[in-house]
Short mmCIF file of C-alpha atoms and ligand atoms in Angstrom, two decimals:
data_model
loop_
_atom_site.label_atom_id
_atom_site.label_comp_id
_atom_site.label_asym_id
_atom_site.label_seq_id
_atom_site.Cartn_x
_atom_site.Cartn_y
_atom_site.Cartn_z
CA MET A 15 -50.40 78.18 91.34
CA PRO A 16 -50.85 75.90 88.08
CA VAL A 17 -48.80 77.00 84.86
CA PRO A 18 -50.78 79.25 82.64
CA LEU A 19 -52.35 77.27 79.73
CA LEU A 20 -51.09 79.48 77.18
CA THR A 21 -47.75 79.38 78.19
CA SER A 22 -46.15 81.07 75.47
CA MET A 23 -48.23 84.23 75.16
CA HIS A 24 -47.35 85.46 78.62
CA THR A 25 -43.48 84.29 77.90
CA ALA A 26 -43.18 85.53 74.68
CA SER A 27 -39.32 87.11 74.21
CA ASP A 28 -40.59 89.40 71.19
CA VAL A 29 -44.13 91.14 72.50
CA ALA A 30 -43.69 93.04 69.70
CA ARG A 31 -43.93 90.74 67.10
CA PRO A 32 -46.86 89.68 65.31
CA LEU A 33 -48.41 86.61 67.27
CA VAL A 34 -51.80 85.96 65.41
CA THR A 35 -52.34 87.62 61.79
CA ILE A 36 -55.81 87.03 60.78
CA GLY A 37 -56.50 88.57 56.94
CA ASP A 38 -54.58 92.14 57.11
CA ARG A 39 -54.73 92.36 60.71
CA ALA A 40 -52.46 91.31 63.61
CA LEU A 41 -52.01 91.74 66.81
CA SER A 42 -48.75 90.83 68.83
CA ALA A 43 -48.33 89.02 71.85
CA GLY A 44 -48.32 91.90 74.41
CA GLU A 45 -51.29 93.47 72.35
CA LEU A 46 -53.51 90.31 72.56
CA LEU A 47 -52.78 90.02 75.78
CA SER A 48 -54.08 93.17 77.09
CA ALA A 49 -57.29 93.05 75.26
CA ALA A 50 -57.86 89.72 76.11
CA THR A 51 -57.44 90.96 79.51
CA ALA A 52 -59.78 93.89 78.85
CA VAL A 53 -62.25 91.07 77.89
CA ALA A 54 -61.61 89.35 81.32
CA ASP A 55 -62.44 92.57 82.84
CA GLU A 56 -65.91 92.61 81.76
CA ILE A 57 -66.72 88.93 82.05
CA ALA A 58 -65.12 87.68 85.23
CA GLY A 59 -67.48 85.93 87.40
CA ALA A 60 -69.77 84.43 84.55
CA ARG A 61 -70.24 80.54 84.15
CA ALA A 62 -70.16 80.65 80.26
CA VAL A 63 -70.21 83.45 77.60
CA ALA A 64 -71.05 83.00 73.68
CA ILE A 65 -68.46 84.15 71.28
CA ASP A 66 -69.71 85.22 67.63
CA ALA A 67 -66.91 82.97 66.09
CA ARG A 68 -66.12 84.86 63.04
CA ALA A 69 -62.73 84.42 61.30
CA ASP A 70 -61.37 87.74 62.89
CA LEU A 71 -59.18 88.80 65.56
CA GLU A 72 -62.15 89.68 67.64
CA THR A 73 -63.02 85.75 68.22
CA VAL A 74 -59.26 84.96 69.22
CA VAL A 75 -59.44 88.02 71.71
CA ALA A 76 -62.71 87.14 73.18
CA THR A 77 -61.37 83.41 73.48
CA VAL A 78 -58.36 84.26 75.43
CA GLY A 79 -60.37 86.85 77.44
CA CYS A 80 -62.53 83.68 78.30
CA LEU A 81 -59.45 81.50 79.18
CA LEU A 82 -57.95 84.35 81.49
CA ALA A 83 -60.62 85.31 83.26
CA GLY A 84 -61.59 81.06 83.88
CA VAL A 85 -64.83 81.11 82.05
CA ALA A 86 -65.98 78.79 79.69
CA ALA A 87 -66.13 80.46 75.78
CA VAL A 88 -68.66 78.77 73.82
CA PRO A 89 -68.06 79.37 70.19
CA VAL A 90 -71.32 79.81 67.88
CA PRO A 91 -71.04 79.51 64.21
CA PRO A 92 -71.22 82.57 62.64
CA ASP A 93 -73.66 81.36 59.89
CA ALA A 94 -75.93 79.26 62.43
CA GLY A 95 -79.62 79.49 61.56
CA VAL A 96 -81.92 80.39 64.07
CA PHE A 97 -83.10 76.99 65.56
CA GLU A 98 -79.28 75.87 65.84
CA ARG A 99 -78.12 79.33 67.29
CA ARG A 100 -80.78 79.30 69.94
CA HIS A 101 -80.41 75.93 71.20
CA ILE A 102 -76.60 76.41 71.73
CA LEU A 103 -77.44 79.67 73.71
CA THR A 104 -80.06 78.14 75.95
CA ASP A 105 -78.30 74.80 76.20
CA SER A 106 -74.93 76.37 77.40
CA GLY A 107 -76.67 78.66 79.65
CA ALA A 108 -74.25 81.57 78.28
CA GLU A 109 -74.70 84.52 80.13
CA LEU A 110 -73.43 87.11 77.78
CA TRP A 111 -73.03 87.60 73.91
CA LEU A 112 -69.51 88.50 72.58
CA GLY A 113 -69.55 90.17 69.30
CA GLU A 114 -71.82 91.84 67.03
CA LYS A 115 -75.56 90.88 68.02
CA PRO A 116 -78.30 89.44 65.78
CA SER A 117 -81.64 91.35 66.62
CA ASP A 118 -83.29 87.55 68.04
CA ILE A 119 -80.62 87.43 70.73
CA GLY A 120 -82.02 88.82 73.84
CA LEU A 121 -78.61 88.20 76.02
CA PRO A 122 -76.43 91.38 77.18
CA GLY A 123 -74.04 92.07 74.60
CA PHE A 124 -70.45 93.46 74.46
CA ARG A 125 -68.38 94.30 71.73
CA VAL A 126 -65.06 93.07 71.69
CA ASP A 127 -62.35 95.73 71.05
CA VAL A 128 -58.89 94.52 70.04
CA SER A 129 -57.16 97.77 70.88
CA ALA A 130 -58.79 98.11 74.58
CA ARG A 131 -55.88 97.66 77.06
CA SER A 132 -55.89 95.97 80.56
CA SER A 133 -53.19 95.30 82.93
CA ALA A 134 -55.54 93.46 85.58
CA ALA A 135 -53.71 90.04 86.06
CA TYR A 136 -55.97 86.94 86.91
CA PRO A 137 -54.53 83.86 89.02
CA GLU A 138 -54.58 81.12 86.67
CA PRO A 139 -57.42 78.72 87.02
CA GLU A 140 -57.14 74.85 87.84
CA PRO A 141 -56.48 72.41 84.96
CA SER A 142 -60.13 70.88 85.54
CA THR A 143 -61.92 74.38 84.80
CA PRO A 144 -64.12 74.06 81.67
CA ALA A 145 -62.19 76.25 79.05
CA LEU A 146 -64.88 75.65 76.20
CA ILE A 147 -67.98 74.12 75.22
CA VAL A 148 -68.31 73.22 72.09
CA TYR A 149 -71.37 72.13 70.23
CA THR A 150 -71.06 68.77 67.71
CA SER A 151 -73.64 67.05 65.85
CA GLY A 152 -74.68 63.45 67.47
CA THR A 153 -76.48 61.06 64.69
CA THR A 154 -79.95 62.31 66.16
CA GLY A 155 -81.39 65.40 67.95
CA ALA A 156 -79.90 68.50 68.42
CA PRO A 157 -75.87 69.35 68.27
CA LYS A 158 -74.29 68.56 72.03
CA GLY A 159 -72.33 70.64 74.13
CA VAL A 160 -68.59 68.99 74.41
CA VAL A 161 -67.09 70.40 77.60
CA LEU A 162 -63.27 70.62 77.49
CA SER A 163 -61.34 71.34 80.24
CA ARG A 164 -58.20 73.31 80.37
CA ARG A 165 -56.38 70.10 81.12
CA ALA A 166 -57.87 68.42 77.68
CA VAL A 167 -56.92 71.27 75.77
CA ALA A 168 -53.32 71.60 77.17
CA ALA A 169 -52.75 67.60 76.86
CA GLY A 170 -54.14 67.81 73.36
CA VAL A 171 -51.71 70.36 72.01
CA ASP A 172 -48.96 69.14 73.70
CA GLY A 173 -49.30 65.35 72.45
CA VAL A 174 -49.08 66.64 68.54
CA ALA A 175 -46.95 69.26 69.74
CA GLU A 176 -44.10 66.78 70.58
CA ALA A 177 -45.07 64.35 67.58
CA TRP A 178 -44.51 67.19 64.94
CA GLN A 179 -41.58 69.05 66.69
CA TRP A 180 -43.97 72.21 66.81
CA THR A 181 -41.66 75.06 68.21
CA PRO A 182 -41.97 78.85 68.48
CA ASP A 183 -39.97 79.04 65.32
CA ASP A 184 -42.74 77.76 63.15
CA VAL A 185 -45.17 79.73 61.35
CA LEU A 186 -48.66 78.28 61.63
CA VAL A 187 -50.97 78.49 58.57
CA HIS A 188 -54.58 77.67 58.28
CA GLY A 189 -57.73 79.68 57.38
CA LEU A 190 -60.28 76.79 59.63
CA PRO A 191 -63.44 78.08 61.07
CA LEU A 192 -62.78 79.18 64.74
CA PHE A 193 -65.89 77.00 66.12
CA HIS A 194 -64.49 74.08 66.10
CA VAL A 195 -61.31 71.86 67.74
CA HIS A 196 -59.72 72.19 64.41
CA GLY A 197 -59.51 75.93 63.85
CA LEU A 198 -60.12 77.06 67.25
CA VAL A 199 -58.33 74.60 69.75
CA LEU A 200 -55.53 73.12 67.74
CA GLY A 201 -54.97 76.22 65.42
CA VAL A 202 -55.04 78.95 67.74
CA LEU A 203 -54.70 77.93 71.10
CA GLY A 204 -52.29 75.42 69.90
CA ALA A 205 -50.31 78.22 68.11
CA LEU A 206 -50.89 80.54 71.81
CA ARG A 207 -49.58 77.83 73.86
CA VAL A 208 -46.27 76.84 71.54
CA GLY A 209 -45.73 80.22 70.88
CA SER A 210 -45.52 79.78 67.10
CA PRO A 211 -47.16 83.16 65.20
CA LEU A 212 -50.57 82.03 63.59
CA VAL A 213 -51.24 83.41 59.96
CA HIS A 214 -54.88 82.36 59.33
CA THR A 215 -55.89 83.36 55.39
CA VAL A 216 -59.87 83.66 56.61
CA ARG A 217 -60.75 81.09 54.05
CA PRO A 218 -58.77 78.00 53.60
CA ALA A 219 -58.31 78.95 49.81
CA PRO A 220 -54.93 77.26 47.96
CA ASP A 221 -53.92 80.50 46.77
CA ARG A 222 -53.99 81.99 50.12
CA TYR A 223 -52.11 79.03 51.55
CA ALA A 224 -49.35 79.59 48.82
CA ALA A 225 -48.93 83.47 49.54
CA ALA A 226 -48.65 83.01 53.48
CA GLY A 227 -45.19 81.58 53.42
CA GLY A 228 -45.10 79.29 56.33
CA SER A 229 -43.53 76.17 58.12
CA LEU A 230 -46.61 74.67 59.28
CA TYR A 231 -49.81 74.09 57.33
CA PHE A 232 -53.49 72.38 58.73
CA GLY A 233 -56.24 71.63 56.49
CA VAL A 234 -59.15 69.44 56.08
CA PRO A 235 -58.89 66.33 53.23
CA THR A 236 -61.37 69.13 51.37
CA VAL A 237 -58.58 71.65 51.26
CA TRP A 238 -55.97 69.49 50.46
CA SER A 239 -57.39 68.15 47.30
CA ARG A 240 -58.33 71.88 46.27
CA VAL A 241 -54.87 72.44 46.79
CA CYS A 242 -53.70 69.61 44.61
CA ALA A 243 -56.20 71.11 41.97
CA ASP A 244 -54.29 74.40 41.93
CA PRO A 245 -50.34 72.80 41.28
CA ALA A 246 -48.99 75.98 41.29
CA SER A 247 -50.43 76.62 44.94
CA ALA A 248 -49.30 73.39 45.76
CA ARG A 249 -45.85 73.83 44.66
CA ALA A 250 -45.50 77.01 46.57
CA LEU A 251 -46.16 74.91 49.53
CA ALA A 252 -42.55 72.89 48.85
CA GLY A 253 -40.79 75.17 51.98
CA ALA A 254 -43.20 74.02 54.49
CA ARG A 255 -42.03 71.68 57.33
CA LEU A 256 -45.02 70.27 57.68
CA LEU A 257 -48.61 69.70 55.55
CA VAL A 258 -51.09 68.07 58.16
CA SER A 259 -54.64 66.88 57.22
CA GLY A 260 -56.87 65.96 59.65
CA SER A 261 -61.11 65.95 60.41
CA ALA A 262 -61.76 63.38 58.09
CA PRO A 263 -60.00 60.66 55.77
CA LEU A 264 -57.20 62.18 53.72
CA PRO A 265 -57.74 59.84 50.74
CA VAL A 266 -54.72 57.85 49.23
CA PRO A 267 -54.68 59.89 45.73
CA VAL A 268 -54.73 63.23 47.47
CA PHE A 269 -52.12 61.91 49.54
CA GLU A 270 -49.92 61.00 46.93
CA GLU A 271 -50.45 63.74 44.51
CA LEU A 272 -49.73 66.60 47.46
CA THR A 273 -46.50 64.53 48.02
CA THR A 274 -45.52 64.98 44.45
CA LEU A 275 -46.50 68.31 43.73
CA THR A 276 -44.79 69.26 47.48
CA GLY A 277 -42.01 67.23 47.99
CA LYS A 278 -43.27 66.38 51.08
CA ALA A 279 -45.52 63.57 52.51
CA PRO A 280 -48.20 64.89 54.50
CA ILE A 281 -48.84 64.09 58.41
CA GLU A 282 -51.97 62.74 58.80
CA ARG A 283 -53.67 63.24 62.07
CA TYR A 284 -57.33 61.65 63.91
CA GLY A 285 -59.16 63.37 66.65
CA MET A 286 -62.54 64.29 68.26
CA THR A 287 -64.38 67.08 69.35
CA GLU A 288 -64.80 64.88 72.82
CA THR A 289 -61.05 64.02 72.79
CA VAL A 290 -59.20 66.76 70.72
CA ILE A 291 -56.22 65.25 68.81
CA THR A 292 -55.03 61.83 69.60
CA ILE A 293 -53.45 59.89 67.10
CA SER A 294 -50.73 61.26 64.60
CA THR A 295 -48.21 60.33 62.28
CA ARG A 296 -44.69 61.89 63.55
CA PHE A 297 -42.43 64.42 62.16
CA ASP A 298 -39.60 62.19 62.63
CA GLY A 299 -41.42 59.01 61.69
CA GLU A 300 -43.17 57.20 58.86
CA ARG A 301 -46.15 59.03 57.06
CA ARG A 302 -48.13 55.62 55.51
CA PRO A 303 -50.81 56.81 53.19
CA GLY A 304 -54.32 55.74 54.23
CA TRP A 305 -52.81 55.22 58.23
CA VAL A 306 -53.29 58.12 60.85
CA GLY A 307 -50.15 56.76 62.81
CA LEU A 308 -49.66 56.43 66.77
CA PRO A 309 -51.42 57.77 69.96
CA VAL A 310 -49.40 60.80 71.04
CA SER A 311 -47.98 61.18 74.25
CA GLY A 312 -50.19 60.77 76.97
CA VAL A 313 -53.34 58.88 74.73
CA ARG A 314 -54.15 55.16 74.98
CA THR A 315 -56.17 53.43 72.28
CA ARG A 316 -57.79 50.18 72.27
CA ALA A 317 -59.84 48.49 69.62
CA ARG A 318 -62.59 46.07 70.68
CA SER A 319 -64.96 43.42 69.05
CA GLU A 320 -68.28 43.21 69.31
CA SER A 321 -68.06 41.07 72.44
CA GLY A 322 -65.77 43.51 74.13
CA GLU A 323 -62.23 41.60 73.62
CA GLU A 324 -59.43 43.85 72.37
CA VAL A 325 -58.70 42.85 68.99
CA ALA A 326 -55.23 41.55 67.37
CA HIS A 327 -53.04 44.27 66.39
CA ASP A 328 -52.38 42.38 62.97
CA GLY A 329 -53.29 45.28 60.39
CA GLU A 330 -56.26 43.56 59.23
CA THR A 331 -58.72 42.87 62.21
CA LEU A 332 -61.39 45.37 62.67
CA GLY A 333 -62.52 46.81 66.25
CA ARG A 334 -64.18 49.46 67.78
CA LEU A 335 -61.74 52.52 68.59
CA GLU A 336 -61.77 53.84 72.39
CA ILE A 337 -59.38 56.30 73.78
CA GLY A 338 -58.07 57.08 77.40
CA GLY A 339 -56.18 59.56 78.91
CA ASP A 340 -56.10 63.45 79.68
CA THR A 341 -57.43 64.75 76.23
CA LEU A 342 -60.55 63.42 77.22
CA PHE A 343 -63.89 65.65 77.50
CA ASP A 344 -65.42 65.89 80.78
CA GLY A 345 -68.92 64.84 78.98
CA TYR A 346 -71.89 66.71 77.19
CA LEU A 347 -73.27 69.75 79.05
CA ASN A 348 -76.80 68.86 80.58
CA ASN A 349 -76.90 65.40 79.16
CA LEU A 350 -75.58 62.39 81.54
CA ALA A 351 -77.71 59.83 79.54
CA LYS A 352 -75.50 60.73 76.14
CA THR A 353 -72.18 60.86 78.27
CA ALA A 354 -72.78 57.51 80.05
CA GLU A 355 -73.66 55.85 76.24
CA VAL A 356 -70.28 57.20 75.11
CA MET A 357 -68.08 56.21 78.10
CA THR A 358 -67.21 52.72 79.11
CA PRO A 359 -67.46 51.74 83.17
CA ASP A 360 -63.58 52.05 83.17
CA GLY A 361 -63.33 55.63 82.08
CA TRP A 362 -62.50 54.92 78.14
CA PHE A 363 -64.21 57.15 75.37
CA ARG A 364 -66.13 55.14 72.50
CA THR A 365 -65.31 57.02 69.57
CA GLY A 366 -67.78 55.47 67.19
CA ASP A 367 -65.12 54.73 64.55
CA ILE A 368 -63.67 51.46 62.99
CA ALA A 369 -60.14 50.88 63.17
CA MET A 370 -57.42 48.68 62.71
CA ILE A 371 -54.17 48.58 64.44
CA ASP A 372 -50.57 47.09 63.26
CA PRO A 373 -48.09 45.16 64.82
CA ALA A 374 -46.16 48.38 65.15
CA GLY A 375 -49.07 50.24 66.68
CA PHE A 376 -50.08 52.16 63.64
CA HIS A 377 -53.85 52.64 63.29
CA ARG A 378 -56.04 53.03 60.41
CA ILE A 379 -59.75 54.39 60.58
CA VAL A 380 -61.96 52.52 58.13
CA GLY A 381 -65.25 54.25 59.05
CA ARG A 382 -67.78 54.79 61.11
CA GLU A 383 -70.10 52.38 63.22
CA SER A 384 -73.27 54.69 61.95
CA VAL A 385 -74.34 55.92 58.60
CA ASP A 386 -76.04 58.73 60.23
CA MET A 387 -72.84 60.39 61.19
CA ILE A 388 -71.85 62.31 58.19
CA LYS A 389 -68.52 64.09 57.45
CA SER A 390 -68.64 66.76 54.92
CA GLY A 391 -66.01 69.36 54.10
CA GLY A 392 -64.79 67.94 57.73
CA TYR A 393 -67.64 69.13 59.19
CA ARG A 394 -69.50 66.71 61.32
CA ILE A 395 -73.18 66.45 60.86
CA GLY A 396 -75.93 64.22 62.24
CA ALA A 397 -78.32 62.99 59.68
CA GLY A 398 -81.14 63.42 62.52
CA GLU A 399 -80.63 66.92 63.01
CA VAL A 400 -80.72 67.75 59.11
CA GLU A 401 -84.08 65.22 59.14
CA GLN A 402 -85.86 67.18 61.87
CA ALA A 403 -84.77 70.53 60.05
CA LEU A 404 -86.68 69.22 56.90
CA LEU A 405 -89.74 67.83 58.59
CA ALA A 406 -90.44 71.19 59.87
CA HIS A 407 -90.92 72.27 56.19
CA PRO A 408 -94.84 72.30 55.67
CA ALA A 409 -94.40 70.57 52.71
CA ILE A 410 -92.44 67.84 53.79
CA ARG A 411 -94.17 64.47 55.22
CA GLU A 412 -90.80 62.08 55.88
CA ALA A 413 -87.30 62.83 55.12
CA ALA A 414 -84.01 60.59 55.04
CA VAL A 415 -80.69 62.19 54.80
CA VAL A 416 -77.67 60.43 53.58
CA GLY A 417 -73.60 61.07 53.43
CA VAL A 418 -73.14 59.98 49.72
CA PRO A 419 -69.24 59.60 48.90
CA ASP A 420 -67.87 62.87 47.36
CA ALA A 421 -64.44 63.58 45.30
CA ASP A 422 -64.11 67.01 46.46
CA LEU A 423 -66.26 67.03 50.26
CA GLY A 424 -65.60 63.27 51.16
CA GLN A 425 -69.23 62.93 51.71
CA ARG A 426 -72.34 64.90 50.16
CA ILE A 427 -75.38 65.53 51.90
CA VAL A 428 -78.41 64.18 50.10
CA ALA A 429 -82.10 64.51 51.36
CA TYR A 430 -84.80 62.27 50.37
CA VAL A 431 -88.14 63.59 50.73
CA VAL A 432 -91.63 62.61 50.65
CA GLY A 433 -94.58 65.51 50.43
CA GLU A 434 -96.82 67.54 48.38
CA THR A 435 -93.84 68.37 45.54
CA PRO A 436 -91.79 70.32 47.31
CA ASN A 437 -89.17 72.77 45.60
CA PRO A 438 -85.90 71.60 46.13
CA GLY A 439 -83.92 74.86 46.25
CA GLU A 440 -86.28 76.60 48.62
CA VAL A 441 -86.05 73.30 50.70
CA ILE A 442 -82.21 73.77 50.92
CA ASP A 443 -83.19 77.30 51.95
CA PHE A 444 -85.35 76.30 54.35
CA VAL A 445 -82.55 73.93 56.13
CA ALA A 446 -80.31 76.41 55.90
CA GLY A 447 -82.05 79.07 57.56
CA ALA A 448 -82.71 76.75 60.64
CA LEU A 449 -79.07 75.09 60.78
CA SER A 450 -75.42 76.13 59.77
CA VAL A 451 -74.85 76.33 56.23
CA HIS A 452 -72.80 73.36 55.54
CA LYS A 453 -75.71 71.29 57.01
CA ARG A 454 -77.70 72.15 54.12
CA PRO A 455 -78.65 69.18 51.52
CA ARG A 456 -76.48 69.73 48.24
CA GLU A 457 -79.46 67.90 46.45
CA ILE A 458 -83.36 67.14 47.51
CA ARG A 459 -84.72 63.92 45.67
CA VAL A 460 -88.56 63.88 46.06
CA VAL A 461 -89.73 60.37 46.38
CA GLU A 462 -92.98 58.28 46.67
CA ALA A 463 -92.16 56.63 49.50
CA LEU A 464 -88.77 55.88 51.64
CA PRO A 465 -87.58 51.91 51.52
CA ARG A 466 -88.01 50.77 54.86
CA ASN A 467 -87.18 47.22 56.78
CA ALA A 468 -89.98 45.34 58.42
CA MET A 469 -89.80 47.08 61.61
CA GLY A 470 -90.80 50.47 59.39
CA LYS A 471 -86.80 51.81 59.69
CA VAL A 472 -85.49 53.60 56.86
CA ARG A 473 -83.02 51.53 54.79
CA LYS A 474 -80.76 54.20 54.28
CA GLN A 475 -78.34 51.67 52.49
CA ALA A 476 -80.98 51.34 49.64
CA LEU A 477 -80.85 55.32 49.52
CA LEU A 478 -76.82 55.57 49.17
CA ASP A 479 -77.32 52.60 46.28
CA ASP A 480 -79.96 54.68 44.59
CA ALA A 481 -77.54 58.09 45.27
CA ARG A 482 -74.49 56.57 43.75
C1 MCA B 1192 -72.61 75.14 50.29
N1 MCA B 1192 -73.04 75.93 49.59
C2 MCA B 1192 -73.99 75.82 49.13
C3 MCA B 1192 -74.73 74.73 49.72
N2 MCA B 1192 -73.86 74.27 50.59
N3 MCA B 1192 -74.96 76.34 48.27
C4 MCA B 1192 -76.46 75.87 47.88
N4 MCA B 1192 -76.55 74.52 48.41
C5 MCA B 1192 -76.00 73.98 49.41
N5 MCA B 1192 -76.38 72.85 50.02
C6 MCA B 1192 -72.34 77.47 49.17
C7 MCA B 1192 -71.48 77.85 50.29
O1 MCA B 1192 -72.01 78.78 51.51
C8 MCA B 1192 -70.10 78.52 49.17
O2 MCA B 1192 -70.77 79.41 49.23
C9 MCA B 1192 -70.17 77.56 48.38
O3 MCA B 1192 -71.41 77.03 48.05
C10 MCA B 1192 -69.16 76.71 48.43
O4 MCA B 1192 -69.42 75.50 49.18
P1 MCA B 1192 -68.39 74.58 49.62
O5 MCA B 1192 -68.34 73.75 48.65
O6 MCA B 1192 -68.86 74.08 50.83
O7 MCA B 1192 -66.88 74.92 50.08
P2 MCA B 1192 -66.60 75.97 50.86
O8 MCA B 1192 -67.77 77.13 51.44
O9 MCA B 1192 -65.42 76.58 50.48
O10 MCA B 1192 -66.12 75.06 51.95
C11 MCA B 1192 -65.01 73.93 51.82
C12 MCA B 1192 -64.16 74.16 53.24
C13 MCA B 1192 -65.27 74.01 54.26
C14 MCA B 1192 -64.05 75.31 53.10
C15 MCA B 1192 -63.33 72.81 53.25
O11 MCA B 1192 -65.95 72.72 54.22
C16 MCA B 1192 -64.76 73.82 55.80
O12 MCA B 1192 -64.03 74.94 56.54
N6 MCA B 1192 -64.26 72.75 56.34
C17 MCA B 1192 -63.64 72.86 57.28
C18 MCA B 1192 -64.54 72.11 58.98
C19 MCA B 1192 -63.56 71.86 60.03
O13 MCA B 1192 -62.91 72.91 60.55
N7 MCA B 1192 -63.77 70.38 60.77
C20 MCA B 1192 -63.48 70.25 61.84
C21 MCA B 1192 -64.08 69.94 62.81
P3 MCA B 1192 -70.15 80.96 49.26
O14 MCA B 1192 -68.56 80.55 48.57
O15 MCA B 1192 -70.49 82.00 48.81
O16 MCA B 1192 -69.62 81.13 50.76
S1 MCA B 1192 -63.20 69.28 64.06
C22 MCA B 1192 -62.84 67.77 64.02
O17 MCA B 1192 -63.16 67.45 63.14
C23 MCA B 1192 -61.67 67.07 64.85
C24 MCA B 1192 -61.76 67.84 66.27
C25 MCA B 1192 -60.44 66.60 64.22
O18 MCA B 1192 -60.00 65.70 63.87
O19 MCA B 1192 -60.31 68.08 63.30
P1 AMP B 1193 -65.70 65.94 64.58
O1 AMP B 1193 -66.25 65.45 66.20
O2 AMP B 1193 -66.39 66.87 64.26
O3 AMP B 1193 -64.56 66.42 65.79
O4 AMP B 1193 -65.54 64.81 63.96
C1 AMP B 1193 -64.76 63.63 64.57
C2 AMP B 1193 -64.61 62.67 63.61
O5 AMP B 1193 -63.79 62.92 62.25
C3 AMP B 1193 -64.28 61.37 64.22
O6 AMP B 1193 -64.64 60.49 64.84
C4 AMP B 1193 -63.64 60.71 62.63
O7 AMP B 1193 -64.68 59.85 62.53
C5 AMP B 1193 -63.54 61.78 61.71
N1 AMP B 1193 -61.94 62.31 61.70
C6 AMP B 1193 -60.80 63.03 62.32
N2 AMP B 1193 -59.99 62.79 61.82
C7 AMP B 1193 -59.73 61.89 61.08
C8 AMP B 1193 -58.75 61.38 60.09
N3 AMP B 1193 -57.62 61.65 60.23
N4 AMP B 1193 -59.19 60.19 59.36
C9 AMP B 1193 -60.35 59.61 59.38
N5 AMP B 1193 -61.64 59.98 60.23
C10 AMP B 1193 -61.10 61.25 60.72
#
């Protein structure tokens, strides 16, 4: 029989020690296992179930219940607007809703009870079984369901655990959302697989990180930049073993300030929803500002030129980054065409990121191939999805969305619209009603016409220049 995915949760030597703390509530390994087994009892036999993925213990119990029963978990952002939620539920084929049910959801619901207990035993599913379907934005259209197998989750966690010397003696702290790979796969399933207690701070606020007293901290660059802006909180992290940044480029000044304030150079690692975490600096290795390090064990990388040749590992030639190995997803759900677009014939995943590799194998991510893939606060946002939501507004005739460089968020969403003088505040709320909060434009600029090339395509670079 395969080894359990959440190995350490089953073998915890002290079953009474708090294993997962979220805010002021905690569960030991024993409590989590039996509450999650009670969820498994309710959902066994389903193909996929949706989880109202709030930052709470119920989300953890529901996800672990799915993994025990071998049912694919579909985390739904708690602030997803009606369009986005409807798409996720329809596309995933979720058969049940775990959590408090909004009135527009027709699925049968089941409210997770963290104090429920069951001792039923479930055989460990095969490693190829889907563990999660995580929805993530492309450059155009609605979000795509990324199918992650148990094998990919295990490989993604094991690679970084080895690089970071992450053990049950660590206490992991973060406050990231529980509906993306960073917070949920690495930040919850990672802790449960390694067996290191997790303290989730509900929101990733600097003072909450400072008060948590952990040894290993996860954050997106916006979090680390806010930590630096609060020097007392930053200094309180000096006793931690590792501060890890990922999901977007960590600006060099933030790397340096964090190093000065905490006495520790952060670890930077690179990942994607479709590949889990693949490249990282190491606990026992060099931490170079602006560089994300070496492929973790089990991961292969290559950077190729437009003509398909692998570029020289000279630390300056740029190539399109591709990833191979066990951490790769199984494809986009119900979307063979999009899956075929991102996979090479020889089984590598095209990340869409541009990278350089130095002679020692160190990687530097220099940007994305497409201006339509935006990263704001570590969230991936497709310009096309926001443009579609804007075009549904009765006063808007044309819309173009760009990611403008922003010191706090990395990029901030600015929307250019043509229409009958729409009210910007009302348009922002309109988008928030359809999509998740972080997909709302921060700013709406009403213009007479969008700049277009001879083919009629919007010249986004001109908009970026204007916004800057
Ligand atoms: C936001 N607000 C707005 C607007 N946008 N109000 C009006 N108009 C808008 N356009 C509101 C928010 O709801 C919030 O309100 C307040 O303004 C502050 O928002 P914001 O500046 O966004 O700050 P924040 O809410 O504190 O968020 C920053 C954050 C967040 C905490 C860093 O962006 C975050 O959690 N990011 C993590 C993303 C992540 O986990 N990505 C991983 C993807 P109020 O205060 O009332 O709520 S996985 C991945 O990338 C791969 C696998 C990898 O490598 O990890
Ligand atoms: P997502 O699918 O939300 O997981 O976003 C994945 C994307 O985030 C990658 O394709 C990169 O563009 C970006 N990303 C993640 N980690 C890093 C990093 N350490 N440095 C630069 N970009 C990153």
